[in-house]
Short mmCIF file of C-alpha atoms and ligand atoms in Angstrom, two decimals:
data_model
loop_
_atom_site.label_atom_id
_atom_site.label_comp_id
_atom_site.label_asym_id
_atom_site.label_seq_id
_atom_site.Cartn_x
_atom_site.Cartn_y
_atom_site.Cartn_z
CA MET U 1 -0.07 -0.24 0.07
CA LYS U 2 0.78 3.59 -0.32
CA ILE U 3 0.13 5.83 2.27
CA LEU U 4 -0.58 9.57 2.66
CA VAL U 5 0.36 11.47 6.20
CA VAL U 6 -0.97 14.62 6.57
CA GLY U 7 0.50 16.97 8.78
CA GLY U 8 3.68 17.68 10.43
CA GLY U 9 4.14 17.27 14.12
CA GLY U 10 5.13 14.72 16.39
CA ARG U 11 1.59 13.06 16.13
CA GLU U 12 2.51 12.95 12.30
CA HIS U 13 5.87 11.69 12.96
CA ALA U 14 4.34 9.26 15.12
CA LEU U 15 1.75 8.31 13.02
CA VAL U 16 4.17 7.58 10.32
CA TRP U 17 6.53 5.37 12.67
CA LYS U 18 3.60 3.21 13.30
CA ILE U 19 2.57 3.37 9.76
CA SER U 20 5.92 1.72 8.62
CA GLN U 21 5.63 -1.06 11.25
CA SER U 22 2.84 -2.79 8.84
CA PRO U 23 4.24 -5.22 6.39
CA ARG U 24 1.53 -3.89 4.29
CA VAL U 25 2.86 -0.91 3.68
CA LYS U 26 5.08 -0.55 0.64
CA GLU U 27 5.44 3.84 0.68
CA ILE U 28 4.74 6.16 3.01
CA PHE U 29 4.24 10.20 2.02
CA CYS U 30 4.10 13.26 4.65
CA ALA U 31 2.49 16.45 3.74
CA PRO U 32 4.46 18.46 5.11
CA GLY U 33 6.46 16.38 7.01
CA ASN U 34 9.41 17.06 9.30
CA GLY U 35 13.14 16.58 9.52
CA GLY U 36 12.58 13.51 11.88
CA ILE U 37 9.87 12.13 9.53
CA THR U 38 12.48 12.14 6.58
CA GLU U 39 13.91 9.05 7.73
CA LEU U 40 10.79 7.23 7.06
CA ALA U 41 8.60 9.27 4.66
CA THR U 42 8.75 11.23 1.93
CA CYS U 43 7.86 14.39 3.09
CA ILE U 44 6.10 16.65 0.11
CA PRO U 45 5.71 20.31 0.33
CA ILE U 46 2.29 20.80 0.34
CA GLU U 47 0.43 22.34 2.89
CA PRO U 48 -2.13 20.34 5.38
CA THR U 49 -4.88 23.41 4.60
CA ASP U 50 -4.33 22.99 0.70
CA LEU U 51 -7.20 20.36 -0.17
CA GLN U 52 -7.22 20.34 -3.70
CA GLN U 53 -3.76 19.59 -4.33
CA LEU U 54 -3.23 16.84 -1.39
CA ALA U 55 -5.98 14.81 -3.45
CA SER U 56 -4.61 15.45 -6.52
CA PHE U 57 -1.24 14.41 -4.87
CA ALA U 58 -3.13 11.31 -3.90
CA GLU U 59 -4.92 10.67 -6.98
CA LYS U 60 -1.49 11.20 -9.51
CA GLU U 61 0.61 8.85 -6.87
CA LYS U 62 -2.49 6.55 -6.78
CA VAL U 63 -2.17 6.63 -2.73
CA ASP U 64 -4.35 3.83 -1.13
CA LEU U 65 -5.24 5.26 2.39
CA THR U 66 -4.67 9.30 3.53
CA VAL U 67 -4.41 9.51 7.22
CA VAL U 68 -5.39 12.74 8.54
CA GLY U 69 -3.30 14.33 11.64
CA PRO U 70 -4.33 17.91 12.71
CA GLU U 71 -7.73 19.74 12.93
CA LEU U 72 -7.66 22.03 10.23
CA PRO U 73 -8.15 20.10 7.22
CA LEU U 74 -10.89 18.40 8.97
CA THR U 75 -12.85 21.50 9.83
CA LEU U 76 -12.23 22.74 6.33
CA GLY U 77 -13.75 19.21 4.60
CA ILE U 78 -10.57 17.22 3.52
CA VAL U 79 -12.77 13.86 4.06
CA ASP U 80 -15.45 14.74 2.65
CA GLU U 81 -13.05 16.29 -0.49
CA PHE U 82 -11.18 13.16 -1.06
CA SER U 83 -14.25 10.70 -0.88
CA ARG U 84 -15.75 12.99 -3.42
CA ARG U 85 -12.96 12.00 -5.53
CA GLY U 86 -13.08 8.48 -4.70
CA LEU U 87 -10.12 8.42 -2.49
CA LYS U 88 -9.73 6.47 0.76
CA ILE U 89 -9.28 8.76 3.70
CA PHE U 90 -9.05 7.96 7.71
CA GLY U 91 -10.49 11.24 9.68
CA ALA U 92 -13.80 13.01 10.61
CA THR U 93 -16.02 14.48 7.98
CA ARG U 94 -16.07 17.80 8.06
CA ARG U 95 -20.15 18.06 9.75
CA ALA U 96 -18.55 15.57 12.10
CA ALA U 97 -15.24 17.52 13.24
CA GLU U 98 -17.73 20.53 14.16
CA LEU U 99 -17.74 18.51 17.45
CA GLU U 100 -13.93 19.92 17.81
CA GLY U 101 -14.29 22.89 15.64
CA SER U 102 -16.97 24.69 17.76
CA LYS U 103 -17.57 24.64 21.75
CA VAL U 104 -20.54 25.73 21.41
CA PHE U 105 -22.26 22.85 18.64
CA ALA U 106 -20.18 20.41 21.04
CA LYS U 107 -21.68 21.72 24.37
CA GLU U 108 -25.42 22.05 22.84
CA PHE U 109 -24.55 18.10 22.01
CA MET U 110 -23.59 17.04 24.91
CA ARG U 111 -27.02 18.77 26.80
CA LYS U 112 -28.75 16.81 24.52
CA TYR U 113 -27.45 13.77 24.92
CA SER U 114 -27.04 13.83 28.62
CA ILE U 115 -23.23 13.18 28.42
CA PRO U 116 -21.34 14.36 31.63
CA SER U 117 -20.13 18.12 31.30
CA SER U 118 -19.78 21.59 32.56
CA GLN U 119 -22.79 23.91 33.61
CA PHE U 120 -22.66 26.61 30.60
CA SER U 121 -24.04 29.68 29.14
CA VAL U 122 -23.39 30.87 25.43
CA CYS U 123 -23.15 34.18 24.34
CA THR U 124 -23.51 35.18 20.97
CA THR U 125 -22.20 39.26 21.63
CA ALA U 126 -20.28 41.09 23.52
CA ASP U 127 -23.68 42.79 25.16
CA GLU U 128 -24.56 39.09 26.43
CA ALA U 129 -21.52 38.20 27.93
CA PHE U 130 -21.33 41.51 29.93
CA LYS U 131 -24.93 40.97 31.27
CA LEU U 132 -23.90 37.60 31.62
CA ILE U 133 -21.03 38.53 33.74
CA LYS U 134 -23.10 41.35 35.63
CA HIS U 135 -26.13 38.93 36.64
CA ARG U 136 -23.99 35.63 36.72
CA TRP U 137 -25.24 32.32 37.65
CA PHE U 138 -21.43 31.19 38.06
CA SER U 139 -18.94 31.28 40.64
CA TYR U 140 -16.01 32.24 40.29
CA PRO U 141 -13.01 30.93 38.82
CA VAL U 142 -15.13 30.08 35.57
CA VAL U 143 -13.96 29.32 32.22
CA PHE U 144 -14.54 31.40 29.08
CA LYS U 145 -13.82 30.02 25.82
CA ALA U 146 -14.11 31.15 21.93
CA ASP U 147 -16.26 29.00 19.90
CA GLY U 148 -13.52 28.46 16.71
CA LEU U 149 -10.52 26.93 16.93
CA ALA U 150 -7.31 28.94 18.64
CA ALA U 151 -5.03 26.53 18.41
CA GLY U 152 -5.18 25.19 22.37
CA LYS U 153 -5.46 28.79 23.47
CA GLY U 154 -8.71 29.92 23.52
CA SER U 155 -9.53 28.67 26.71
CA ILE U 156 -9.75 31.14 29.67
CA ILE U 157 -9.78 30.61 33.33
CA VAL U 158 -11.11 33.64 35.03
CA ASN U 159 -10.72 34.41 38.34
CA ASP U 160 -12.95 37.53 39.02
CA GLU U 161 -14.67 40.10 37.91
CA ALA U 162 -12.52 42.38 36.29
CA GLN U 163 -10.60 39.68 34.57
CA ALA U 164 -14.34 38.60 33.34
CA HIS U 165 -14.84 41.78 31.48
CA GLU U 166 -11.26 41.59 30.18
CA VAL U 167 -11.24 38.25 28.84
CA ALA U 168 -14.87 38.93 27.14
CA ARG U 169 -13.85 41.95 25.36
CA GLN U 170 -10.81 40.27 24.03
CA ILE U 171 -12.13 37.59 22.78
CA MET U 172 -15.50 39.17 21.90
CA VAL U 173 -14.66 43.04 21.21
CA GLU U 174 -10.91 42.70 19.81
CA ARG U 175 -11.24 39.33 18.63
CA ARG U 176 -7.95 38.16 19.61
CA PHE U 177 -8.78 34.67 18.56
CA GLY U 178 -10.34 36.15 14.96
CA ALA U 179 -13.76 34.46 13.72
CA ALA U 180 -13.39 32.30 16.64
CA GLY U 181 -14.57 34.87 18.87
CA ASP U 182 -17.94 35.59 17.11
CA ARG U 183 -19.50 33.54 19.91
CA MET U 184 -18.34 32.39 23.60
CA VAL U 185 -18.81 29.55 25.74
CA VAL U 186 -19.18 30.59 29.76
CA GLU U 187 -18.81 27.11 31.53
CA GLU U 188 -18.40 25.77 35.26
CA PHE U 189 -14.85 25.27 36.35
CA LEU U 190 -14.34 21.89 37.16
CA ARG U 191 -11.88 20.38 39.77
CA GLY U 192 -9.97 16.77 39.28
CA GLU U 193 -7.25 15.64 37.23
CA GLU U 194 -7.56 15.41 33.27
CA VAL U 195 -7.59 12.25 30.98
CA SER U 196 -7.25 12.08 27.30
CA PHE U 197 -9.04 8.96 26.03
CA LYS U 198 -9.02 8.46 22.62
CA VAL U 199 -10.82 6.07 20.73
CA ILE U 200 -11.03 4.95 16.96
CA THR U 201 -14.33 4.14 15.36
CA ASP U 202 -16.44 3.74 12.37
CA GLY U 203 -19.33 5.33 13.06
CA GLU U 204 -20.60 2.69 15.22
CA ARG U 205 -18.15 0.07 16.34
CA VAL U 206 -14.93 1.63 18.83
CA LEU U 207 -11.89 0.29 19.54
CA PRO U 208 -10.51 2.19 22.56
CA LEU U 209 -6.89 3.35 22.56
CA ALA U 210 -5.00 3.42 26.02
CA ALA U 211 -5.69 6.20 27.77
CA SER U 212 -3.02 8.75 28.61
CA GLN U 213 -2.42 12.02 30.36
CA ASP U 214 -0.69 15.55 29.19
CA HIS U 215 1.73 17.64 31.01
CA LYS U 216 -0.04 21.02 30.78
CA ALA U 217 0.84 23.75 32.88
CA VAL U 218 3.64 25.77 31.53
CA TYR U 219 6.08 25.82 34.68
CA ASP U 220 6.93 23.26 37.38
CA ASP U 221 4.63 22.00 40.04
CA ASP U 222 1.60 22.72 37.50
CA LYS U 223 2.24 26.79 38.36
CA GLY U 224 1.99 27.81 34.89
CA PRO U 225 -0.71 28.97 32.60
CA ASN U 226 -1.97 25.85 30.47
CA THR U 227 -0.31 24.64 27.42
CA GLY U 228 -1.88 21.95 24.53
CA GLY U 229 0.43 19.44 26.54
CA MET U 230 4.12 19.71 26.68
CA GLY U 231 4.79 15.91 27.18
CA ALA U 232 2.64 12.96 27.72
CA PHE U 233 2.65 9.64 29.41
CA SER U 234 0.57 6.72 29.05
CA PRO U 235 -0.89 4.54 30.34
CA SER U 236 -2.73 6.65 32.58
CA PRO U 237 -3.14 5.38 35.93
CA MET U 238 -6.48 7.32 37.21
CA VAL U 239 -8.69 4.99 34.44
CA ASP U 240 -9.04 1.43 36.00
CA GLU U 241 -11.08 -0.82 34.67
CA ALA U 242 -14.29 0.81 36.44
CA LEU U 243 -13.62 4.07 35.02
CA HIS U 244 -12.73 2.76 31.82
CA ARG U 245 -16.26 1.39 31.15
CA GLN U 246 -18.30 4.43 32.95
CA ILE U 247 -16.02 6.59 30.49
CA MET U 248 -17.37 4.56 27.51
CA GLU U 249 -20.98 3.54 28.80
CA GLU U 250 -21.84 7.43 29.81
CA ILE U 251 -19.38 9.42 27.27
CA ILE U 252 -18.10 7.53 24.28
CA TYR U 253 -21.13 5.30 22.68
CA PRO U 254 -23.37 7.97 23.82
CA THR U 255 -21.10 10.93 21.71
CA VAL U 256 -20.92 8.21 18.55
CA ARG U 257 -24.92 7.56 18.60
CA GLY U 258 -25.84 10.52 18.94
CA MET U 259 -23.75 12.23 16.21
CA ALA U 260 -25.02 9.33 14.13
CA LYS U 261 -28.76 10.34 14.96
CA GLU U 262 -27.60 14.35 14.39
CA GLY U 263 -26.94 12.67 10.41
CA ARG U 264 -23.37 13.14 11.58
CA GLU U 265 -22.00 9.74 11.86
CA TYR U 266 -18.74 10.07 12.80
CA ARG U 267 -15.25 8.54 11.91
CA GLY U 268 -12.17 8.40 12.74
CA VAL U 269 -10.49 9.21 15.87
CA LEU U 270 -12.54 10.69 18.71
CA TYR U 271 -10.71 12.40 21.44
CA ALA U 272 -12.70 13.06 24.67
CA GLY U 273 -10.45 15.35 27.07
CA LEU U 274 -12.10 14.55 30.30
CA MET U 275 -11.90 16.20 34.00
CA ILE U 276 -12.05 13.12 36.65
CA THR U 277 -14.18 14.79 39.52
CA GLU U 278 -15.48 13.55 42.29
CA ASP U 279 -18.89 12.92 40.71
CA GLY U 280 -17.09 10.74 38.15
CA PRO U 281 -15.99 11.98 34.90
CA LYS U 282 -16.96 15.05 32.46
CA ALA U 283 -16.24 15.85 29.32
CA LEU U 284 -13.77 19.22 28.69
CA GLU U 285 -13.97 18.97 25.00
CA PHE U 286 -13.94 16.82 21.86
CA ASN U 287 -11.17 16.76 19.11
CA ALA U 288 -11.87 15.18 16.13
CA ARG U 289 -8.11 13.51 15.82
CA PHE U 290 -5.36 11.86 17.19
CA GLY U 291 -3.54 14.43 20.31
CA ASP U 292 -0.05 15.83 20.21
CA PRO U 293 1.79 15.39 22.07
CA GLU U 294 -0.09 11.75 23.24
CA THR U 295 -0.02 10.15 20.22
CA GLN U 296 3.45 9.42 20.55
CA VAL U 297 3.67 7.94 23.39
CA VAL U 298 0.03 6.15 23.19
CA LEU U 299 1.02 4.22 19.46
CA PRO U 300 4.57 3.26 19.96
CA PRO U 301 3.41 0.81 22.83
CA MET U 302 0.67 -0.64 20.71
CA GLU U 303 0.77 -3.96 19.86
CA GLY U 304 -0.33 -5.02 16.42
CA ASP U 305 -0.60 -3.86 13.36
CA LEU U 306 -2.63 -0.27 12.92
CA VAL U 307 -2.88 -0.09 9.18
CA PRO U 308 -5.71 -2.41 8.54
CA LEU U 309 -8.02 -0.43 11.61
CA LEU U 310 -7.22 2.75 9.87
CA GLU U 311 -8.80 1.44 6.14
CA GLY U 312 -11.57 -0.41 7.78
CA VAL U 313 -12.44 2.59 9.15
CA ALA U 314 -12.23 4.74 5.84
CA GLU U 315 -14.19 2.10 4.64
CA GLY U 316 -17.04 2.26 7.23
CA SER U 317 -16.05 -1.69 8.08
P1 LIG H 1 -10.37 23.43 25.65
O1 LIG H 1 -9.97 24.26 24.80
O2 LIG H 1 -11.93 23.34 26.11
O3 LIG H 1 -9.66 21.95 24.97
O4 LIG H 1 -9.38 23.52 27.02
C1 LIG H 1 -8.28 23.52 27.26
C2 LIG H 1 -7.94 23.00 28.62
O5 LIG H 1 -8.20 23.75 29.69
C3 LIG H 1 -8.29 22.00 29.08
O6 LIG H 1 -7.16 20.75 28.63
C4 LIG H 1 -8.43 22.58 30.85
O7 LIG H 1 -6.89 21.98 31.42
C5 LIG H 1 -8.96 23.30 30.88
N1 LIG H 1 -10.36 23.83 30.62
C6 LIG H 1 -11.26 23.66 30.11
N2 LIG H 1 -12.65 23.58 30.31
C7 LIG H 1 -12.47 23.37 31.51
C8 LIG H 1 -13.32 23.54 32.44
N3 LIG H 1 -14.89 23.56 32.55
N4 LIG H 1 -12.77 23.35 34.19
C9 LIG H 1 -11.56 23.15 34.33
N5 LIG H 1 -10.64 23.07 33.66
C10 LIG H 1 -10.96 23.38 32.03
N1 LIG H 2 -2.76 17.65 23.78
C1 LIG H 2 -3.98 18.21 23.63
C2 LIG H 2 -4.37 18.05 22.60
O1 LIG H 2 -4.03 17.23 21.39
O2 LIG H 2 -5.68 18.45 22.00
#
């Protein structure tokens, strides 16, 4: 088989490495790839957002399967474009990837399907946000989130009213995150330890991967602001058999079934960012992709061939 991996980070290096272990794979391309990846794959200078060029490359090279790393091409519809051209691809469609691409969609979806999560409100204008801050239902700290993609930086923990005004202004007036700040979610702050829980699904069947945890805060002793994760470990000592079962029953299956019911059949990696609270696991967010950096610790110890799984998902089987 010929495989094309889209992306150029540590996550894609881990994916390329795992894919290269498969006896079925003859050649790997990576767009755009990185220095480390050049040892395992042919890197091609096409940006992950250039969907047309990627699809044309896959056609020209007769690529058998494309695997998408980052969220942006998914939310732009790379899976829809490849499918339209009859090309096999692993990832969520544009409508399915909205689970990651819109915090408002994700929160309303979770409420509709009774998936444990935090209390929240949606603000569609800056005025609404200032009114909510004045007549608040929440106590501080609280979390403000720009609706759209913001490279992992769109969620801000707010500690008092003055900061609430400032952050609402930055997101909704100054548009610090651009159009991602057209709407804003205000949600209850959850306490506990965070776990990344990823599954591979074809829209119906679900295969959980090993749970992992990120090192989130930037300084020692968790003292700094949050990052997208500067390191990771797996398996997560938090997730024993009982918690694993609870996460699958209360969060993962209702999400996969709910998305199918919404006409947004979910295929690919479903990544639930969870807070393990005193009241059990609650979903903080969903991602429509493998985690970065978690993939670097989840894939290497995984036994067996990843490629038939990715292909099975792409085929819905
Ligand atoms: P998100 O942008 O939704 O992925 O959130 C980024 C990070 O912000 C999460 O990984 C958490 O560390 C933190 N966070 C998000 N939502 C909450 C919440 N409701 N309570 C506490 N921490 C949160
Ligand atoms: N490590 C967090 C993420 O991939 O979103």
